Short mmCIF file of C-alpha atoms (C1' of nucleotides) in Angstrom, two decimals:
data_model
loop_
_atom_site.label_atom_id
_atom_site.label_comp_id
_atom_site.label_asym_id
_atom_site.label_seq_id
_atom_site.Cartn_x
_atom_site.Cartn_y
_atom_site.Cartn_z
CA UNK R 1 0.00 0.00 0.00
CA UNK R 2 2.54 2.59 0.55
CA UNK R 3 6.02 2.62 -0.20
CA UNK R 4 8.84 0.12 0.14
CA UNK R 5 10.19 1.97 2.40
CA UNK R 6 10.07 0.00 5.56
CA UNK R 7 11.19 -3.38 3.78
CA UNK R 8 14.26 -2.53 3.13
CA UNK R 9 16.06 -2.05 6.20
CA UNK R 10 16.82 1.80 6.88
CA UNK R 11 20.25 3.05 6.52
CA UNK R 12 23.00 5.49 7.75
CA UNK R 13 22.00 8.26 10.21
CA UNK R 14 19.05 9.55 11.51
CA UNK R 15 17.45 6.76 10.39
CA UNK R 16 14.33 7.85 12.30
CA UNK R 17 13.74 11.64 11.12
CA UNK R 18 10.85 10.49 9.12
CA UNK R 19 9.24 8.70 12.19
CA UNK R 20 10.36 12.19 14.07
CA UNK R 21 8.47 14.04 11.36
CA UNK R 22 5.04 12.41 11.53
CA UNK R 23 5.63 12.21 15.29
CA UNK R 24 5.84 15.88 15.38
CA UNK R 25 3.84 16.50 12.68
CA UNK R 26 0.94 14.36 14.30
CA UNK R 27 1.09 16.41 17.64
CA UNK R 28 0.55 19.35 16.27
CA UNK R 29 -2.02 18.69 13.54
CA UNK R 30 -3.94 17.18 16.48
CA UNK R 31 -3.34 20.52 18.66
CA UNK R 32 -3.91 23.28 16.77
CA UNK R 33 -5.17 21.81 12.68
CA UNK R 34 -3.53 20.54 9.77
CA UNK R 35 -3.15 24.03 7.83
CA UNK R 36 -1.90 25.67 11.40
CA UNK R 37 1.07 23.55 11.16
CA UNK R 38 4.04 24.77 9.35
CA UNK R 39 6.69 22.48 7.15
CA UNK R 40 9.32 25.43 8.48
CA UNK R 41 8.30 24.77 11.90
CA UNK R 42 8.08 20.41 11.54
CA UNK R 43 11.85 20.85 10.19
CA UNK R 44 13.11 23.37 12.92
CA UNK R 45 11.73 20.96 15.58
CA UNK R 46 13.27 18.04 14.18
CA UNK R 47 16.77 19.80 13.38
CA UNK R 48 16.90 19.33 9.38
CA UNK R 49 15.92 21.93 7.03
CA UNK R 50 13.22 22.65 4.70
CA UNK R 51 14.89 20.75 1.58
CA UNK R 52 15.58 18.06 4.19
CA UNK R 53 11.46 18.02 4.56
CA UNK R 54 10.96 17.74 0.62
CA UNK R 55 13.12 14.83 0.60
CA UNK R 56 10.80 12.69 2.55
CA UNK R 57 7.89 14.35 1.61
CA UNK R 58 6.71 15.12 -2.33
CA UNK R 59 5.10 17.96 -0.32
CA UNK R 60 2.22 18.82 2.42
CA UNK R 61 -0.31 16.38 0.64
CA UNK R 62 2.22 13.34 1.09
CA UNK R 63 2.38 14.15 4.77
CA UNK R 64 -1.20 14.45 5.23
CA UNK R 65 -1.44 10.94 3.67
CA UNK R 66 1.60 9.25 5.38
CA UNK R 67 -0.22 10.68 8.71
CA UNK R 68 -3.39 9.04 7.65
CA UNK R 69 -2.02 5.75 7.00
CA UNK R 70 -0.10 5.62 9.93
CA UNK R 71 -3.30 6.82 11.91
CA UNK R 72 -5.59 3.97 9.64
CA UNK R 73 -3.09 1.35 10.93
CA UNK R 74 -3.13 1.64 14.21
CA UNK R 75 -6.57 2.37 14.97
CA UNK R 76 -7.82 -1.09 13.17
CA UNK R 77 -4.48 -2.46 15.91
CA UNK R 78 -6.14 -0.87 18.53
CA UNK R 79 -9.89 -2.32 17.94
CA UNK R 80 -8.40 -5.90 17.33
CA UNK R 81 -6.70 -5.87 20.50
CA UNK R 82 -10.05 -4.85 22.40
CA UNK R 83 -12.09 -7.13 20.50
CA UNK R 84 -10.08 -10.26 21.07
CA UNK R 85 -9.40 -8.69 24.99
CA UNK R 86 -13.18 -8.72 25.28
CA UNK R 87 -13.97 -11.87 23.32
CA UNK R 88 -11.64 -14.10 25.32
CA UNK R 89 -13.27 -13.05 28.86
CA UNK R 90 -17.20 -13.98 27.00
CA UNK R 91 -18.41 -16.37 24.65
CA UNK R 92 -21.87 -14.76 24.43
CA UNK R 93 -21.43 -12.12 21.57
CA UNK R 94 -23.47 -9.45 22.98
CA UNK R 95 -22.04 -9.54 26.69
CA UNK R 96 -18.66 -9.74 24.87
CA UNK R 97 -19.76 -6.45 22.57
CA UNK R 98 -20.96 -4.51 25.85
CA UNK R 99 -17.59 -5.57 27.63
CA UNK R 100 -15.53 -4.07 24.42
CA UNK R 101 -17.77 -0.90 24.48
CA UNK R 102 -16.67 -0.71 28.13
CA UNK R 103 -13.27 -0.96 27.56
CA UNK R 104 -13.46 1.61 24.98
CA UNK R 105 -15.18 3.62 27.01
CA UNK R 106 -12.42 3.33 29.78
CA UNK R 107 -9.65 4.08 27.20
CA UNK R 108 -11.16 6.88 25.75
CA UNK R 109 -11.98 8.16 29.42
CA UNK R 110 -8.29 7.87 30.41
CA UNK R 111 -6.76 9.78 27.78
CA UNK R 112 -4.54 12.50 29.32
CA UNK R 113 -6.25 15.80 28.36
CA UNK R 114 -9.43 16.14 26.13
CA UNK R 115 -8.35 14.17 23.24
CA UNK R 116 -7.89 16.98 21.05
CA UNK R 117 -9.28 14.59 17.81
CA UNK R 118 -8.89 11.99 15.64
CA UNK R 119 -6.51 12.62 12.26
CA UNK R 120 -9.04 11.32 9.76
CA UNK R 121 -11.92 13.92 10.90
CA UNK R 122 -9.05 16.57 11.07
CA UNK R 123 -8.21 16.17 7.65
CA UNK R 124 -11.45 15.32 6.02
CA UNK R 125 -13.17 18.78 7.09
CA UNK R 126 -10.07 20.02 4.82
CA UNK R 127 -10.39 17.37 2.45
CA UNK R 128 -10.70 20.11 -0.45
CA UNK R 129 -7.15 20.96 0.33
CA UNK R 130 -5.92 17.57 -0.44
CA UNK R 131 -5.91 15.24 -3.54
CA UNK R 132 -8.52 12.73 -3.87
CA UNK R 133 -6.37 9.51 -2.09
CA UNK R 134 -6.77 11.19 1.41
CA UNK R 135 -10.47 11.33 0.88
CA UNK R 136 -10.74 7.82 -0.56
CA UNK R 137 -8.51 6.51 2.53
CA UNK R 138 -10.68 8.33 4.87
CA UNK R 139 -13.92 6.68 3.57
CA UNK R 140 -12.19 3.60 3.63
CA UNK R 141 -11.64 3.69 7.13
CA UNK R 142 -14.73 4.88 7.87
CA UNK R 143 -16.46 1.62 6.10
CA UNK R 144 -14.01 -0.78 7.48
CA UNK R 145 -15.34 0.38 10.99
CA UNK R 146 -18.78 -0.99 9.68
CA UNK R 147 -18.41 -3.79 8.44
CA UNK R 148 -16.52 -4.57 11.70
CA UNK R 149 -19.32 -3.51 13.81
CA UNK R 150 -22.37 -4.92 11.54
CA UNK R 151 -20.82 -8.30 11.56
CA UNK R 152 -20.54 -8.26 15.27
CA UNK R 153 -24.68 -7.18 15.49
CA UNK R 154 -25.23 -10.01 12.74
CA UNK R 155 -24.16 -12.02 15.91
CA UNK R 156 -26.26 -10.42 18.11
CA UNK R 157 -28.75 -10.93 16.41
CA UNK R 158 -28.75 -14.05 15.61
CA UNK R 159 -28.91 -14.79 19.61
CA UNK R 160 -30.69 -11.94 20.42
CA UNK R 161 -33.75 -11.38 18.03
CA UNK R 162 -34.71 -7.94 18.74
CA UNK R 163 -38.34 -7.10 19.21
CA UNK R 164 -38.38 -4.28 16.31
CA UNK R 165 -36.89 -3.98 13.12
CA UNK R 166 -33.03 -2.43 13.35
CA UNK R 167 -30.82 -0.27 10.79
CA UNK R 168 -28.27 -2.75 11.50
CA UNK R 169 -25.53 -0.48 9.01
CA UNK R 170 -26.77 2.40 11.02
CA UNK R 171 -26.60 1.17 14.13
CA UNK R 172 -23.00 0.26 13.17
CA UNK R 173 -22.38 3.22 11.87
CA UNK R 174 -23.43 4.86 15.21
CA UNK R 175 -20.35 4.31 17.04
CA UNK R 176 -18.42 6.14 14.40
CA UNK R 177 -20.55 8.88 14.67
CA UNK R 178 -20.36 9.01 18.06
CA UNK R 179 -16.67 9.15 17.94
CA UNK R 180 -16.32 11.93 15.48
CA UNK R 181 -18.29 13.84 17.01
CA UNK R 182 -17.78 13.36 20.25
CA UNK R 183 -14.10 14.62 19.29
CA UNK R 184 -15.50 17.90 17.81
CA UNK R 185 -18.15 17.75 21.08
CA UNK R 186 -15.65 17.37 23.36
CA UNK R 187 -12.91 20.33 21.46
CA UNK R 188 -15.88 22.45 21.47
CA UNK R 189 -16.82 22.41 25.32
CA UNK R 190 -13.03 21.23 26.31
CA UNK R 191 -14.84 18.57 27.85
CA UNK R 192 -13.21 15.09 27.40
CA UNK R 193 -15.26 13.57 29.45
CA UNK R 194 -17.97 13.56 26.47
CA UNK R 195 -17.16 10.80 24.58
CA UNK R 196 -16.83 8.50 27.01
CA UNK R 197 -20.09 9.31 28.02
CA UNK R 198 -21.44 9.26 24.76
CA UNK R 199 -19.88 6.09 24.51
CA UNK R 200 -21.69 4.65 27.42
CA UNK R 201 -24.92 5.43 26.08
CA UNK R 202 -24.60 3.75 23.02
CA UNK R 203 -23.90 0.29 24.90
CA UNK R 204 -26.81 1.27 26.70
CA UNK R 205 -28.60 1.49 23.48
CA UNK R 206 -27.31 -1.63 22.07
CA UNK R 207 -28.47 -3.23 25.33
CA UNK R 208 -31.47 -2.07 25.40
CA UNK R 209 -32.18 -2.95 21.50
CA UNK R 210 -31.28 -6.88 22.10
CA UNK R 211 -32.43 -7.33 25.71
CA UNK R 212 -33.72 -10.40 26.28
CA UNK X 1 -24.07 40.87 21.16
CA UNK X 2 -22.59 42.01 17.69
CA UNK X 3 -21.98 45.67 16.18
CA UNK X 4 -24.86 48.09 16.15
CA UNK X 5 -24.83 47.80 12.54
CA UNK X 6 -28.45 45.83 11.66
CA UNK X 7 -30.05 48.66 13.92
CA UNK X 8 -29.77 51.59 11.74
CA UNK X 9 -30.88 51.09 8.29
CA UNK X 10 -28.43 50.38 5.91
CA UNK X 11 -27.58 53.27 3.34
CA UNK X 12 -26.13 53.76 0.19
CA UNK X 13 -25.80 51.87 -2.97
CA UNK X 14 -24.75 48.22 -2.61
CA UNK X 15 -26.56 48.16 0.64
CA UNK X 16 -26.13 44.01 0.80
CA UNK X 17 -22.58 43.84 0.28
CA UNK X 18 -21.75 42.68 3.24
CA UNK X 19 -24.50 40.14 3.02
CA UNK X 20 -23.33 38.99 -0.51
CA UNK X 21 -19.93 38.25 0.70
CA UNK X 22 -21.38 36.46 4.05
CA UNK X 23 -23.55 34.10 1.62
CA UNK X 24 -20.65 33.42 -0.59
CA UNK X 25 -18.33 33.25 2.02
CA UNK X 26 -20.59 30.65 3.99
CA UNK X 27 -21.23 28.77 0.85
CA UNK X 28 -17.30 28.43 -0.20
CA UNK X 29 -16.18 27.54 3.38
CA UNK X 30 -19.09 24.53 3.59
CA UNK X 31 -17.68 23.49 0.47
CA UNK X 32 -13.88 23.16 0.99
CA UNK X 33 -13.39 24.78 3.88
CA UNK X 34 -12.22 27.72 5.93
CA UNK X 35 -8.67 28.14 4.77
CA UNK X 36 -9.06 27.17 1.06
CA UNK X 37 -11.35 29.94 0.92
CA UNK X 38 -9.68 32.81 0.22
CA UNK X 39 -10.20 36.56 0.36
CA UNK X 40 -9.89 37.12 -3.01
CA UNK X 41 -12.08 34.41 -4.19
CA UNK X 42 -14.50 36.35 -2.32
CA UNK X 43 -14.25 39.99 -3.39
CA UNK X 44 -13.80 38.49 -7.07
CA UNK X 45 -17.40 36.56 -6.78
CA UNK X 46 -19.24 40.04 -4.85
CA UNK X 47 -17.88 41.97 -7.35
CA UNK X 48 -15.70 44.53 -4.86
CA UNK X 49 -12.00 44.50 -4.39
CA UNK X 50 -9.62 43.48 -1.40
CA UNK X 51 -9.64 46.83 0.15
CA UNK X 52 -13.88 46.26 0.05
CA UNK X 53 -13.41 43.65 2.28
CA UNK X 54 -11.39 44.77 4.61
CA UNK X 55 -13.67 47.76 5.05
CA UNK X 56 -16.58 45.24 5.83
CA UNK X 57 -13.68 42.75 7.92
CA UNK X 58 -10.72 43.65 10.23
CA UNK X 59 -9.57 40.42 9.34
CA UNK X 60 -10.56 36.92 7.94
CA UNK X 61 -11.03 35.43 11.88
CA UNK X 62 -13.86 38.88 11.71
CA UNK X 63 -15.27 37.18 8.69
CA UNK X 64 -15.45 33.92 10.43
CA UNK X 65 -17.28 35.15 13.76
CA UNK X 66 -19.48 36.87 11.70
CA UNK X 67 -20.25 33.81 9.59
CA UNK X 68 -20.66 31.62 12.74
CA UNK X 69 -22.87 34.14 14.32
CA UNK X 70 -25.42 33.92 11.44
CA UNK X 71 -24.97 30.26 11.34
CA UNK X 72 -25.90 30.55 15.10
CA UNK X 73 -28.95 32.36 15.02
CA UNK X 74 -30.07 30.61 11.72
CA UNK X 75 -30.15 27.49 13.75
CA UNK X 76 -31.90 28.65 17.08
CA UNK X 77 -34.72 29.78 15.01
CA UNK X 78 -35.12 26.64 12.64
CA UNK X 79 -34.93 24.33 16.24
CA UNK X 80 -37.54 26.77 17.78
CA UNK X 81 -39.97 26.74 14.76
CA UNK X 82 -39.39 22.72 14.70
CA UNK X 83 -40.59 22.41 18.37
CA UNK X 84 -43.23 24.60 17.94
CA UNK X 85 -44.44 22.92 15.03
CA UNK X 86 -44.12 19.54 16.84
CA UNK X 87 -45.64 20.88 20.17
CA UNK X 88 -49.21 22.48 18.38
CA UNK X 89 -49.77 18.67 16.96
CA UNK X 90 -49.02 17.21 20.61
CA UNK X 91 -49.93 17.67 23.91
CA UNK X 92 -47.43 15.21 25.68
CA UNK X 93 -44.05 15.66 25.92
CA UNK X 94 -42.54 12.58 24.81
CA UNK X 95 -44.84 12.87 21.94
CA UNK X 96 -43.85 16.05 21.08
CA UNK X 97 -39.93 15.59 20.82
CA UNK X 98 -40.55 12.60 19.08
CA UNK X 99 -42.11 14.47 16.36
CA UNK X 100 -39.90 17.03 16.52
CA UNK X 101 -36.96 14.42 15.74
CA UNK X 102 -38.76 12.77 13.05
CA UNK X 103 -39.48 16.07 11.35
CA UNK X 104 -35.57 17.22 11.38
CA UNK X 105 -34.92 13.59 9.99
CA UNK X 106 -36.86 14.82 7.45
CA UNK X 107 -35.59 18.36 6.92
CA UNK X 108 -31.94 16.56 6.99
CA UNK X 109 -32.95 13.86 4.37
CA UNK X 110 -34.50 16.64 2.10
CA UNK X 111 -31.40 19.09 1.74
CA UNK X 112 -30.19 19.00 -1.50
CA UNK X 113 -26.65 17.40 -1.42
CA UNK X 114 -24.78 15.88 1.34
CA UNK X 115 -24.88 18.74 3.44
CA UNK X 116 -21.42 20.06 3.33
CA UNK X 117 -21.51 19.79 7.08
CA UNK X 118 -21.95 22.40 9.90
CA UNK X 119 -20.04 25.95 9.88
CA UNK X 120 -19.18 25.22 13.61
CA UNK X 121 -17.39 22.10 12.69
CA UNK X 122 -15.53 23.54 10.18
CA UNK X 123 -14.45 25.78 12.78
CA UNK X 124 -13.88 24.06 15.46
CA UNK X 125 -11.46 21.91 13.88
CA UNK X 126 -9.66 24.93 12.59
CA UNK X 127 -10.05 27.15 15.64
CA UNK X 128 -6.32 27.76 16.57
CA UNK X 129 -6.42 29.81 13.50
CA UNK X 130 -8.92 32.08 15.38
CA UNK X 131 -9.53 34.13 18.29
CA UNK X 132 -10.78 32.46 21.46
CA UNK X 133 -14.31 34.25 20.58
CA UNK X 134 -14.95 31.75 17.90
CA UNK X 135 -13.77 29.00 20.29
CA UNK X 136 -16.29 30.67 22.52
CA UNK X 137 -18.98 31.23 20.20
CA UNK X 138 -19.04 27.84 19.63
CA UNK X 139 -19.32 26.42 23.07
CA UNK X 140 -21.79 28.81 23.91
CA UNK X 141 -24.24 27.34 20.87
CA UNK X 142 -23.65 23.75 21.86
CA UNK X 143 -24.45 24.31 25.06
CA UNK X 144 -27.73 25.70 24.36
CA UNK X 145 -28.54 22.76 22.48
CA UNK X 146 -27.81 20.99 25.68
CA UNK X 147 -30.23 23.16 27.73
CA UNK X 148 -32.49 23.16 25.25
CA UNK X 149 -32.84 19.58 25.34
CA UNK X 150 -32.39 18.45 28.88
CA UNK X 151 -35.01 20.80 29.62
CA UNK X 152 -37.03 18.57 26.98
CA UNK X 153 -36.04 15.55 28.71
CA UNK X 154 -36.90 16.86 32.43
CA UNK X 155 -40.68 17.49 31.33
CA UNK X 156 -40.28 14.07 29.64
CA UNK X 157 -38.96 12.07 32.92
CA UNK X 158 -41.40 13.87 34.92
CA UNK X 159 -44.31 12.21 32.60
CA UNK X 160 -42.63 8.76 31.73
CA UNK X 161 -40.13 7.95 34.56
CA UNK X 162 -37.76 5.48 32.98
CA UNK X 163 -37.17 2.03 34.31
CA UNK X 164 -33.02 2.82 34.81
CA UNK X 165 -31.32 6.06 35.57
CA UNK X 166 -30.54 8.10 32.71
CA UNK X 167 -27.56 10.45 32.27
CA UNK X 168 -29.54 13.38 31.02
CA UNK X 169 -27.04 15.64 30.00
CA UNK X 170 -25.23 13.17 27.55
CA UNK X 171 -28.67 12.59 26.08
CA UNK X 172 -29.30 15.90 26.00
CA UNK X 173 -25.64 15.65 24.19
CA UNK X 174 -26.19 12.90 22.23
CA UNK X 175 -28.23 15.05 19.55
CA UNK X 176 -25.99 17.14 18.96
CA UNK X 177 -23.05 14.27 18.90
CA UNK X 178 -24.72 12.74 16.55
CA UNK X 179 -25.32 16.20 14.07
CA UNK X 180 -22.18 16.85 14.56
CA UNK X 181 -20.20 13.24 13.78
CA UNK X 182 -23.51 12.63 11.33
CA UNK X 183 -21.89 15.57 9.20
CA UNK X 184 -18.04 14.18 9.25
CA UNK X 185 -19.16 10.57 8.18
CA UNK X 186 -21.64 12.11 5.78
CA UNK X 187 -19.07 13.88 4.11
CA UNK X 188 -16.02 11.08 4.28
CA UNK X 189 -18.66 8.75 2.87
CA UNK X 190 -20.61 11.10 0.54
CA UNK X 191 -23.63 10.01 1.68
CA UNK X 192 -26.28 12.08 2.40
CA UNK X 193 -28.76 9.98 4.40
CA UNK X 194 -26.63 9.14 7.06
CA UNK X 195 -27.17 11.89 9.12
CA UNK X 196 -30.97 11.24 8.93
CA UNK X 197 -30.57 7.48 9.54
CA UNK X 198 -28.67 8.50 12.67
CA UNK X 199 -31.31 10.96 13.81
CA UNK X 200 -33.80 7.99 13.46
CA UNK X 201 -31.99 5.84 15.84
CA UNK X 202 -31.20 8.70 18.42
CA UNK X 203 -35.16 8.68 18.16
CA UNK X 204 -35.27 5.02 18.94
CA UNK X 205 -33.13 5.21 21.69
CA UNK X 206 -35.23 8.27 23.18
CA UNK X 207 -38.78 5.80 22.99
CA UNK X 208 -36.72 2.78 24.40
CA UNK X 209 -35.60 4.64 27.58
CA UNK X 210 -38.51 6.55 28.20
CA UNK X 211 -41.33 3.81 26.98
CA UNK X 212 -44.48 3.38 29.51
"C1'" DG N 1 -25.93 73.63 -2.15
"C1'" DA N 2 -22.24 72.84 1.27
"C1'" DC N 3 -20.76 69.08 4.32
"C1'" DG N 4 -19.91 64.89 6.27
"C1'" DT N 5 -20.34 60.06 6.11
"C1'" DT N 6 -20.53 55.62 3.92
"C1'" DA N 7 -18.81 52.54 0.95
"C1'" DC N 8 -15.94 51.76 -1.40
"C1'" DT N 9 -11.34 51.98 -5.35
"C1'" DG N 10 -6.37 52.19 -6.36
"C1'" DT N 11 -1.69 51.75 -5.45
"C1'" DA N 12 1.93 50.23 -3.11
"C1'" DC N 13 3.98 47.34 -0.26
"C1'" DC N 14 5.26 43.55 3.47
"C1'" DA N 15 5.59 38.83 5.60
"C1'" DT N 16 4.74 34.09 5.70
"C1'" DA N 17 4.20 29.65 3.64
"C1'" DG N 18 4.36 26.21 0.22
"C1'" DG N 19 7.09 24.72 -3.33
"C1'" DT N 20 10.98 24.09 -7.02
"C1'" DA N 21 15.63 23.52 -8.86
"C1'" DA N 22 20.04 22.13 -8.65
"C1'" DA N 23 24.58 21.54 -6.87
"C1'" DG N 24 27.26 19.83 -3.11
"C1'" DC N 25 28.58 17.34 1.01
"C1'" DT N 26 29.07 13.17 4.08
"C1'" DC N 27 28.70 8.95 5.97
"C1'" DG N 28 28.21 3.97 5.65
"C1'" DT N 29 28.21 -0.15 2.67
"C1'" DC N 30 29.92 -2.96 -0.93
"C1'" DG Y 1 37.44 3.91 -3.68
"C1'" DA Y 2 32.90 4.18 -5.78
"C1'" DC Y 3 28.14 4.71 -5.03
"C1'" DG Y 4 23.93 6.00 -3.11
"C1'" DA Y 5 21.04 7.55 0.83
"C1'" DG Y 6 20.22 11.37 3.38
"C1'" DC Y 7 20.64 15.24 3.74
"C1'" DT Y 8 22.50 20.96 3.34
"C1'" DT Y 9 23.03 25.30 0.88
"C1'" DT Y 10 21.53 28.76 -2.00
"C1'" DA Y 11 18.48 30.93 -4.71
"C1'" DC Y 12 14.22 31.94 -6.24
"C1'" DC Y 13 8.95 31.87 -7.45
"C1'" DT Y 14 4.00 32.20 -6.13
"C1'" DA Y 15 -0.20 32.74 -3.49
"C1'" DT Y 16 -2.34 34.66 0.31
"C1'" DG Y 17 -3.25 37.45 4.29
"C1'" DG Y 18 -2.65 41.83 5.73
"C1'" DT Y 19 -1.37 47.07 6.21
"C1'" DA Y 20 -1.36 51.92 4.97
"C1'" DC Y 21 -3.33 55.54 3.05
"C1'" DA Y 22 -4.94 58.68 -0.39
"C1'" DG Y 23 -8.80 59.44 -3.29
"C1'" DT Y 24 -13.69 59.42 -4.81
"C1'" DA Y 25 -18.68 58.85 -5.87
"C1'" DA Y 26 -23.08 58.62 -3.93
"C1'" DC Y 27 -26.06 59.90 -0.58
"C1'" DG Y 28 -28.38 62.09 3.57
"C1'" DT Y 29 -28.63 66.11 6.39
"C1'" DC Y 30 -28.71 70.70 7.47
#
DNA sequence: GACGTTACTGTACCATAGGTAAAGCTCGTC
DNA sequence: GACGAGCTTTACCTATGGTACAGTAACGTC
């Protein structure tokens, strides 16, 4: 998917200022915007210079997508890990779902300040700035989340035949939803304590859709 | 709350200049942005030069307050007429909001496009670039949505006590959660009925806490 | 009809940021 | 010792936001 850069084994010095780029350049898109965040100012906090940047980088697009990828990755890491965390302590698949919600809950709860957002919604409210690969990698995200989510309430389901009809690709969608905007929520009111919350509620919704 | 300027009539030739670069302005930024929309853009569509703006502007972060003060107002007034409307057809509160959501399911579902998403999104995820009024601005309006609907959901609780106890605030927040992230994954996904679809199930949820 | 104000235009100019082009240097590996 | 990766140096171009200020046409007021 991206380059063959990390096959071959890195060379010679430095062999971590791109990692120190996106590092940097991460932080600060998350503090204070994409746009907000100089090249000049990446380079001067990781000691090269601006050439140095372009090198790496085609240009502010590339490290807008790198960012993304990086971001893509580890979120799916992150939700695989809590899955198969919740999955091993249940069998039943929606106990096991509210126990992951929990967890998620707890995580997102325990993030040092107000999480100041997540990369993809960052980027996509500036997606006009950007060529069309961010976009497409955004949306791909975005749908990988529900088909995650709607296979897991296919499950539920199946054990737990709710009493009315459900959106079953909205209701997967909802968490998502709740996430983005509980980062834009929670920026706006400096608040972190919002998604969590919001989090909560949804399990309280999915509980309440397939109680027995 | 803002300059004295809609008191006294408006004089002069071009009286809605500042209005014509306000809708183009509002229109440009919902469609790529705060940042890609630039000042030039502007005065080039309205017809004026640079120097025209900056008579209307101090500055761009003056164009954005003034933007997100319209937005502001625009969207008090379309929540109160939606209540209103809801309220005259019902007598009970639980009723009555439930209407109310179905009918801005509606209103969502019927706009045009995907609605570009919100102005105050746009912002917030941009406001380092601003003053801290626009940061303010914008907590200000979400919390009235807040008020505005846990004061819905007090008259509600009173008449339909619900079976578990109920974080009323987050509820309260939920809606607005839901616009909000609705409007992101709308626009990563191009796909305009999501938002609705979400408003829908916030509606569910509301009946399945609160249902005799 | 003089006068002041509003709503601009015109000109000139500055700083910052993204971006390009190309030559050179330096360290580690083969 | 050659070669290439990972830079530096220098120079320069463009777009955009923003400032400063002088001038001017239309209009309302007295």
């Amino acid at each position: 998917m991206s380059q063959s850069q990390s096959e071959l084994l890195p060379r010679r010095r430095s062999i971590d200022t791109r990692k120190r780029l996106l590092d940097l350049a991460e932080q600060q898109v998350l503090a204070k915007g994409f746009v907000a965040t100089s090249i000049e100012e990446l380079v001067a906090g990781v000691g090269i210079t601006k050439s140095g940047f372009f090198y790496h980088f085609k240009d502010k697009n590339d490290l807008a997508r790198a960012l993304l990828e990086r971001h893509i990755v580890r979120e799916r890491e992150l939700l695989d890990d809590l899955f198969r965390r919740a999955d091993e302590l249940n069998d039943d698949p929606l106990h096991g779902f509210l126990v992951a919600l929990r967890l998620f809950a707890e995580m997102m709860a325990a993030l040092p300040e107000a999480h100041p957002g997540c990369i993809a919604a960052t980027l996509c409210y500036q997606d006009q700035l950007f060529d069309r690969t961010i976009h497409e990698l955004n949306a791909q995200s975005v749908l990988s989340w529900r088909v995650r989510f709607r296979e897991r309430f296919a499950r539920i389901v199946a054990a737990y035949p709710p009493a009315e009809p459900v959106d079953l690709d909205a209701l997967a969608d909802m968490m998502s939803t709740l996430i983005e905007g509980g980062l834009v929520m929670g920026r706006a009111l400096r608040d972190p304590s919002i998604l969590p919350r919001q989090v909560l509620l949804f399990r309280d919704f999915v509980r309440l859709t397939f109680r027995p």
